[in-house]
PDB file of C-alpha atoms in Angstrom:
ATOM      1  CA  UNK A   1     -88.465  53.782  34.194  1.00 53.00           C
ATOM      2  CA  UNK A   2     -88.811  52.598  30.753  1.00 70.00           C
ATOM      3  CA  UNK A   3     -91.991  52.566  30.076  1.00 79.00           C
ATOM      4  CA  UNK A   4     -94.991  54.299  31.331  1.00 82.00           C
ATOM      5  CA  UNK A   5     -97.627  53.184  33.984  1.00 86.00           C
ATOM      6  CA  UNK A   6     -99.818  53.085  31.268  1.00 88.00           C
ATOM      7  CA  UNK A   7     -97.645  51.257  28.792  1.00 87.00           C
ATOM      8  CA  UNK A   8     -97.167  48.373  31.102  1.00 89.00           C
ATOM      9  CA  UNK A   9    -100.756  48.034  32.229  1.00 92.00           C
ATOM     10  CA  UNK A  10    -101.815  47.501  28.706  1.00 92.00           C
ATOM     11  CA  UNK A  11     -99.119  45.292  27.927  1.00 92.00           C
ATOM     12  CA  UNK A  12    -100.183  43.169  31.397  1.00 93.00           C
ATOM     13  CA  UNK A  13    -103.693  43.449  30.452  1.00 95.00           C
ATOM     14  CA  UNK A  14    -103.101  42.392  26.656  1.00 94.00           C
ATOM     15  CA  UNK A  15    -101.578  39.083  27.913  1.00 94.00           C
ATOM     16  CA  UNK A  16    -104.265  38.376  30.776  1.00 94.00           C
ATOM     17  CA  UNK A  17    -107.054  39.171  28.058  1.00 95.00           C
ATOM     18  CA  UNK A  18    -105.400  37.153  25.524  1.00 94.00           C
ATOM     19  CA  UNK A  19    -103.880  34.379  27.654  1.00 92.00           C
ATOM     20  CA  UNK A  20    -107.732  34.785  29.251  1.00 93.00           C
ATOM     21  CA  UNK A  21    -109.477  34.638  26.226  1.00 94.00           C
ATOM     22  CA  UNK A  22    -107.695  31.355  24.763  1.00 92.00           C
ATOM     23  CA  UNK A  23    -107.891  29.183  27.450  1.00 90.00           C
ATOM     24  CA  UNK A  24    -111.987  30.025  27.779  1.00 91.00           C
ATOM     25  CA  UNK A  25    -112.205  28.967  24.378  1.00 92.00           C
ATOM     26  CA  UNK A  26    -109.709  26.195  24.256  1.00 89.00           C
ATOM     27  CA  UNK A  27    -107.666  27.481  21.357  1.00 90.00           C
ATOM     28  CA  UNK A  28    -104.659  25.363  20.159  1.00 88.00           C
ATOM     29  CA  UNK A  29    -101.426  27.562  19.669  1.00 89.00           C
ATOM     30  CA  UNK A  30     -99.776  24.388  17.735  1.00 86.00           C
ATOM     31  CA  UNK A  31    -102.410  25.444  15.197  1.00 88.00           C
ATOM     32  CA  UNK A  32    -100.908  28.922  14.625  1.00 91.00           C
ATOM     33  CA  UNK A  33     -97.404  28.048  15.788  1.00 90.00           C
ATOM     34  CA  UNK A  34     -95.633  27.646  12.298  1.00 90.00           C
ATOM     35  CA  UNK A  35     -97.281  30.850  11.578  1.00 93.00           C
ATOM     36  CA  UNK A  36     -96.038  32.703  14.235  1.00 93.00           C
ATOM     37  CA  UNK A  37     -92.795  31.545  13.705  1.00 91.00           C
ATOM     38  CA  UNK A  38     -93.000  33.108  10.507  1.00 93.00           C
ATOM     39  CA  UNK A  39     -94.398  36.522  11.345  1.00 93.00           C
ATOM     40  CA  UNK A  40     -92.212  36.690  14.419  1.00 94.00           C
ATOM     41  CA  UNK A  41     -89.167  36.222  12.651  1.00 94.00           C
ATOM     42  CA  UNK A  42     -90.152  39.022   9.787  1.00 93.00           C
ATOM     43  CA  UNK A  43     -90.643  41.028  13.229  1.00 92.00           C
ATOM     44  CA  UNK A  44     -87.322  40.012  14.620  1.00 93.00           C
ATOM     45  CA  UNK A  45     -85.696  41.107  10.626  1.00 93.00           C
ATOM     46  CA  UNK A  46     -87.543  44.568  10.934  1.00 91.00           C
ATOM     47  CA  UNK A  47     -85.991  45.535  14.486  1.00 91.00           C
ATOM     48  CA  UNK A  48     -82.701  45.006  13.053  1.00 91.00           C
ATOM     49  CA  UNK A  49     -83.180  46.748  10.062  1.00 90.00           C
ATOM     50  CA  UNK A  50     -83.827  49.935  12.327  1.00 89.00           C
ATOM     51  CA  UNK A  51     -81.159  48.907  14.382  1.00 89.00           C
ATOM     52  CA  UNK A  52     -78.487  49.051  12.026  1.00 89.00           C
ATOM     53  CA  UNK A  53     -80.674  51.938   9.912  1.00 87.00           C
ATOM     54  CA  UNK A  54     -79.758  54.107  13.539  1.00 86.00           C
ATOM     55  CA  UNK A  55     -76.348  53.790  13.234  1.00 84.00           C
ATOM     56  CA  UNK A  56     -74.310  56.296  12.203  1.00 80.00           C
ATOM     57  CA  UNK A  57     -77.396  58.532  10.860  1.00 86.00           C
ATOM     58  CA  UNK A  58     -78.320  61.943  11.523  1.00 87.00           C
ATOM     59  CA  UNK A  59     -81.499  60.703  12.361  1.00 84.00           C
ATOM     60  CA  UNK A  60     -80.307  58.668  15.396  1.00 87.00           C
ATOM     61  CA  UNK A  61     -78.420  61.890  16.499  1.00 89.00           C
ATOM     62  CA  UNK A  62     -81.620  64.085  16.523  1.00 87.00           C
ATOM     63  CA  UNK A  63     -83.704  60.817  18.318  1.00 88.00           C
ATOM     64  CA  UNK A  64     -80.411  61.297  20.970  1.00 90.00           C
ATOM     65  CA  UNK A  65     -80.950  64.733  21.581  1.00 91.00           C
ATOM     66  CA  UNK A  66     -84.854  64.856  21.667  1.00 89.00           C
ATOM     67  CA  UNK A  67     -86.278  64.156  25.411  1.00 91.00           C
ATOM     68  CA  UNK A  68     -88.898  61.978  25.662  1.00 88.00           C
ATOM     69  CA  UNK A  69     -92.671  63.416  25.746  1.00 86.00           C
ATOM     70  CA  UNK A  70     -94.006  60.389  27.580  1.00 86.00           C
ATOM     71  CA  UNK A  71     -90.709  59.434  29.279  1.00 87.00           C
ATOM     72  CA  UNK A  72     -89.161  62.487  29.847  1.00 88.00           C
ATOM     73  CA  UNK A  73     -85.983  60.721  31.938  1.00 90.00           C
ATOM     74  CA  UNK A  74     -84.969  59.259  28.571  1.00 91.00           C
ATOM     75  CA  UNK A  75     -84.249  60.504  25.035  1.00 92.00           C
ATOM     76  CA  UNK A  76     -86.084  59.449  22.432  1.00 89.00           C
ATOM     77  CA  UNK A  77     -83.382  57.264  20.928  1.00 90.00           C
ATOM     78  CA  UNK A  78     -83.181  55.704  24.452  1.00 91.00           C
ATOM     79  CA  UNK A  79     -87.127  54.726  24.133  1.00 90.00           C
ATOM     80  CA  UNK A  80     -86.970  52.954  20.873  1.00 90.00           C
ATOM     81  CA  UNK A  81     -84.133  51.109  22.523  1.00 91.00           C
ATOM     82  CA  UNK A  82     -85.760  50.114  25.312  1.00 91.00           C
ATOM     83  CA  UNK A  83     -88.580  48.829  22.936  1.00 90.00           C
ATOM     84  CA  UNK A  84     -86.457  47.393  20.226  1.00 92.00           C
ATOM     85  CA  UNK A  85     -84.598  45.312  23.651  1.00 91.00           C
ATOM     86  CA  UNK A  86     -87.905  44.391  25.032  1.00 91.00           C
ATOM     87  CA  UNK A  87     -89.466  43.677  21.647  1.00 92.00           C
ATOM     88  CA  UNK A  88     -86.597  40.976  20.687  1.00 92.00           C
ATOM     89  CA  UNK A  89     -87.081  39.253  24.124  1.00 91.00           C
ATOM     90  CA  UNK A  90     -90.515  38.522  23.167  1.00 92.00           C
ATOM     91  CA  UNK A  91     -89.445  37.787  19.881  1.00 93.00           C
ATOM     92  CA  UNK A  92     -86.671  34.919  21.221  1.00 93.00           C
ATOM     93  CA  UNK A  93     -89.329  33.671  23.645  1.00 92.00           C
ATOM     94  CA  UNK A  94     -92.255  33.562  20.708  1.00 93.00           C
ATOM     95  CA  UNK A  95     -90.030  31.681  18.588  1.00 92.00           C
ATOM     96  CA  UNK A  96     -88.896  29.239  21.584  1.00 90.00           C
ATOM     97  CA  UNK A  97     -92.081  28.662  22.327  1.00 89.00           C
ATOM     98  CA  UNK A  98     -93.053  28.574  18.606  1.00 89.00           C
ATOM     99  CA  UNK A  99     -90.259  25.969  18.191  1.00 87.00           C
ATOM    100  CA  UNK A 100     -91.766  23.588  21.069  1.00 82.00           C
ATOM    101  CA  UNK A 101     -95.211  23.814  19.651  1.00 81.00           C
ATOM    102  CA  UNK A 102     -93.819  22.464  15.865  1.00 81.00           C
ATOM    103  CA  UNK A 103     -91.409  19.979  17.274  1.00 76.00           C
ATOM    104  CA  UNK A 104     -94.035  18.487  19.824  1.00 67.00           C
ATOM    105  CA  UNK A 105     -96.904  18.166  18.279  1.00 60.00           C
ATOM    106  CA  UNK A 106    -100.061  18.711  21.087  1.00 60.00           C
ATOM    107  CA  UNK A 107    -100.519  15.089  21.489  1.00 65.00           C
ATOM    108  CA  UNK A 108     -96.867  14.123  21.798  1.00 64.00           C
ATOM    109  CA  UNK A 109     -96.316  16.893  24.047  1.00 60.00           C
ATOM    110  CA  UNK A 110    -100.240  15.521  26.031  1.00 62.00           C
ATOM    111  CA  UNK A 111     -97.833  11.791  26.160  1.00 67.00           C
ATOM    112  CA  UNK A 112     -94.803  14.060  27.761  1.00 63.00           C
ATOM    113  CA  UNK A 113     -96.878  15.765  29.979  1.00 61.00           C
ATOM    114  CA  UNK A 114     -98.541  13.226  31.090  1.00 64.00           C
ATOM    115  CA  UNK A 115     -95.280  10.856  31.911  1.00 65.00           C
ATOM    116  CA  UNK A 116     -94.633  14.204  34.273  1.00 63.00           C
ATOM    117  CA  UNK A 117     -98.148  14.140  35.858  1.00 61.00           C
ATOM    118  CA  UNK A 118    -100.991  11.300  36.402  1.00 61.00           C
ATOM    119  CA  UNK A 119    -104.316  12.746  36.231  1.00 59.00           C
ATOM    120  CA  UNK A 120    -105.827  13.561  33.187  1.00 58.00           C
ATOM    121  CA  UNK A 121    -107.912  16.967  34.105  1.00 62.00           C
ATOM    122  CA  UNK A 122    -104.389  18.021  35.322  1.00 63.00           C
ATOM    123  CA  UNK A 123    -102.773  17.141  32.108  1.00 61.00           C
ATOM    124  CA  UNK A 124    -105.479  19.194  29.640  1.00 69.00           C
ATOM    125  CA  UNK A 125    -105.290  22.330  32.338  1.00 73.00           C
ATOM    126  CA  UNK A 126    -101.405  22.259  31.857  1.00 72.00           C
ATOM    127  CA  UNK A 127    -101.830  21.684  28.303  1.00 75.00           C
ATOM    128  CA  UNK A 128    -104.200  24.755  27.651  1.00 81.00           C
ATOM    129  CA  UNK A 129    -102.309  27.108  29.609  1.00 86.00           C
ATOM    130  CA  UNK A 130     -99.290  26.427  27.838  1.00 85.00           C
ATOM    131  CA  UNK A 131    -100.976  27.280  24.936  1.00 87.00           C
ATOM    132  CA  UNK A 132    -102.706  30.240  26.554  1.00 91.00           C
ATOM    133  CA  UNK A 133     -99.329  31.646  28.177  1.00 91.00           C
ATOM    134  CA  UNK A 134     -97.664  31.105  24.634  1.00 91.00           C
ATOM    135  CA  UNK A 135    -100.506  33.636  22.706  1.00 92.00           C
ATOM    136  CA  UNK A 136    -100.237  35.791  25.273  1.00 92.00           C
ATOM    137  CA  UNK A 137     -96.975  36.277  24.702  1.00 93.00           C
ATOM    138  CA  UNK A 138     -97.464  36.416  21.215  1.00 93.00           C
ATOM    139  CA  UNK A 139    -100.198  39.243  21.583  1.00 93.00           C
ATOM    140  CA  UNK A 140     -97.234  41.300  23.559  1.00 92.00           C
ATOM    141  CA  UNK A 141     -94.931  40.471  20.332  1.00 91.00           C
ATOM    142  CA  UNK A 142     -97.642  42.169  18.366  1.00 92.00           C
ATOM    143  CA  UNK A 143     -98.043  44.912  20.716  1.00 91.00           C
ATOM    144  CA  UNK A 144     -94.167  45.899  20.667  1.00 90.00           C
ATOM    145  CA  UNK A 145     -94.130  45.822  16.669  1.00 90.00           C
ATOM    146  CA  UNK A 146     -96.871  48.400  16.521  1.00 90.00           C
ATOM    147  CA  UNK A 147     -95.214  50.058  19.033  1.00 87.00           C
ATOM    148  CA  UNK A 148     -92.239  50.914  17.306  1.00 88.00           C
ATOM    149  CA  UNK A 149     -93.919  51.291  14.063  1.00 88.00           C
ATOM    150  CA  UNK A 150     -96.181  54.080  15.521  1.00 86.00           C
ATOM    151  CA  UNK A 151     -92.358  55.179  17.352  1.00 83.00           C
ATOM    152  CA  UNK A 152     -91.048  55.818  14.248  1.00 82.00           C
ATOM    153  CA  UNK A 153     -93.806  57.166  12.227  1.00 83.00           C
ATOM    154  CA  UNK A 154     -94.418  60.075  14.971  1.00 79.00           C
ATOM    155  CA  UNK A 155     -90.608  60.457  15.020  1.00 74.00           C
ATOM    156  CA  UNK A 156     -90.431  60.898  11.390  1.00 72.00           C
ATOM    157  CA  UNK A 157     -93.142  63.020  11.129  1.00 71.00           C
ATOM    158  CA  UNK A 158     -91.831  65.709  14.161  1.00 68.00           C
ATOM    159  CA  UNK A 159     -88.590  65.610  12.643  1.00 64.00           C
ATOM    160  CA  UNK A 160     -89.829  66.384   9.312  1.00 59.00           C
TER     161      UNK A 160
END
């Protein structure tokens, strides 16, 4: 496994609550899109500065050799791989997503939308949980950058 039972529940119930939360309260992710294009993409820049910080480094050699304390069927270097790979799939889908929402305006994408289906109610419901699914998935985007960060902090400070 690559993440713990616990890991994955919170990452499940971060995008229900969030996903959960915005569509009660009819929040528009083409508000925040640009924005989260932005802050994704610094995210996207930071996993590949530890990326290419890991190679070669002594550092990576003693995250190779350290077992896992949560995970202990991976080495440490293996975790923050798995989350650095999991993180930039949320990243690539954030941005997608990100992309759709700044290239289709709401009501252009409402005209799209509604070419695809007839009835109105039918049109909003698809319309807000687009934009529901879409901060979920930017909530889980947040998630995995604080994930690593607090990775690599506890890292740094064991190893220290």
């Amino acid at each position: 496994p690559s993440f713990t039972t616990k890991d994955l529940t919170f990452a499940v119930l971060l995008f229900l609550i969030a996903g959960l939360i915005t569509y009660s309260f009819g929040f528009d992710y083409s508000k925040i899109s640009s924005s989260v294009f932005t802050v994704v993409s610094i995210s996207v820049a930071v996993y590949i500065a530890v990326a290419a910080a890991l190679l070669d480094s002594r550092y990576a050699v003693a995250l190779k050799s350290a077992v896992d304390a949560k995970i202990t069927t991976k080495t440490q270097l293996g975790v923050l791989s798995e989350y650095l790979r999991w993180a930039g799939r949320f990243s690539i889908i954030t941005i997608a997503i990100s992309c759709f929402f700044v290239v289709l305006p709401s009501e252009k994408a409402m005209v799209l939308v509604q070419q695809l289906i007839k009835q109105a109610s039918v049109i909003e419901a698809v319309g807000q949980l687009a934009s529901s699914i879409a901060f979920g998935v930017f909530a889980l985007n947040i998630l995995f950058l604080w994930r690593i960060f607090v990775f690599l902090i506890n890292s740094l400070n064991k190893s220290a």
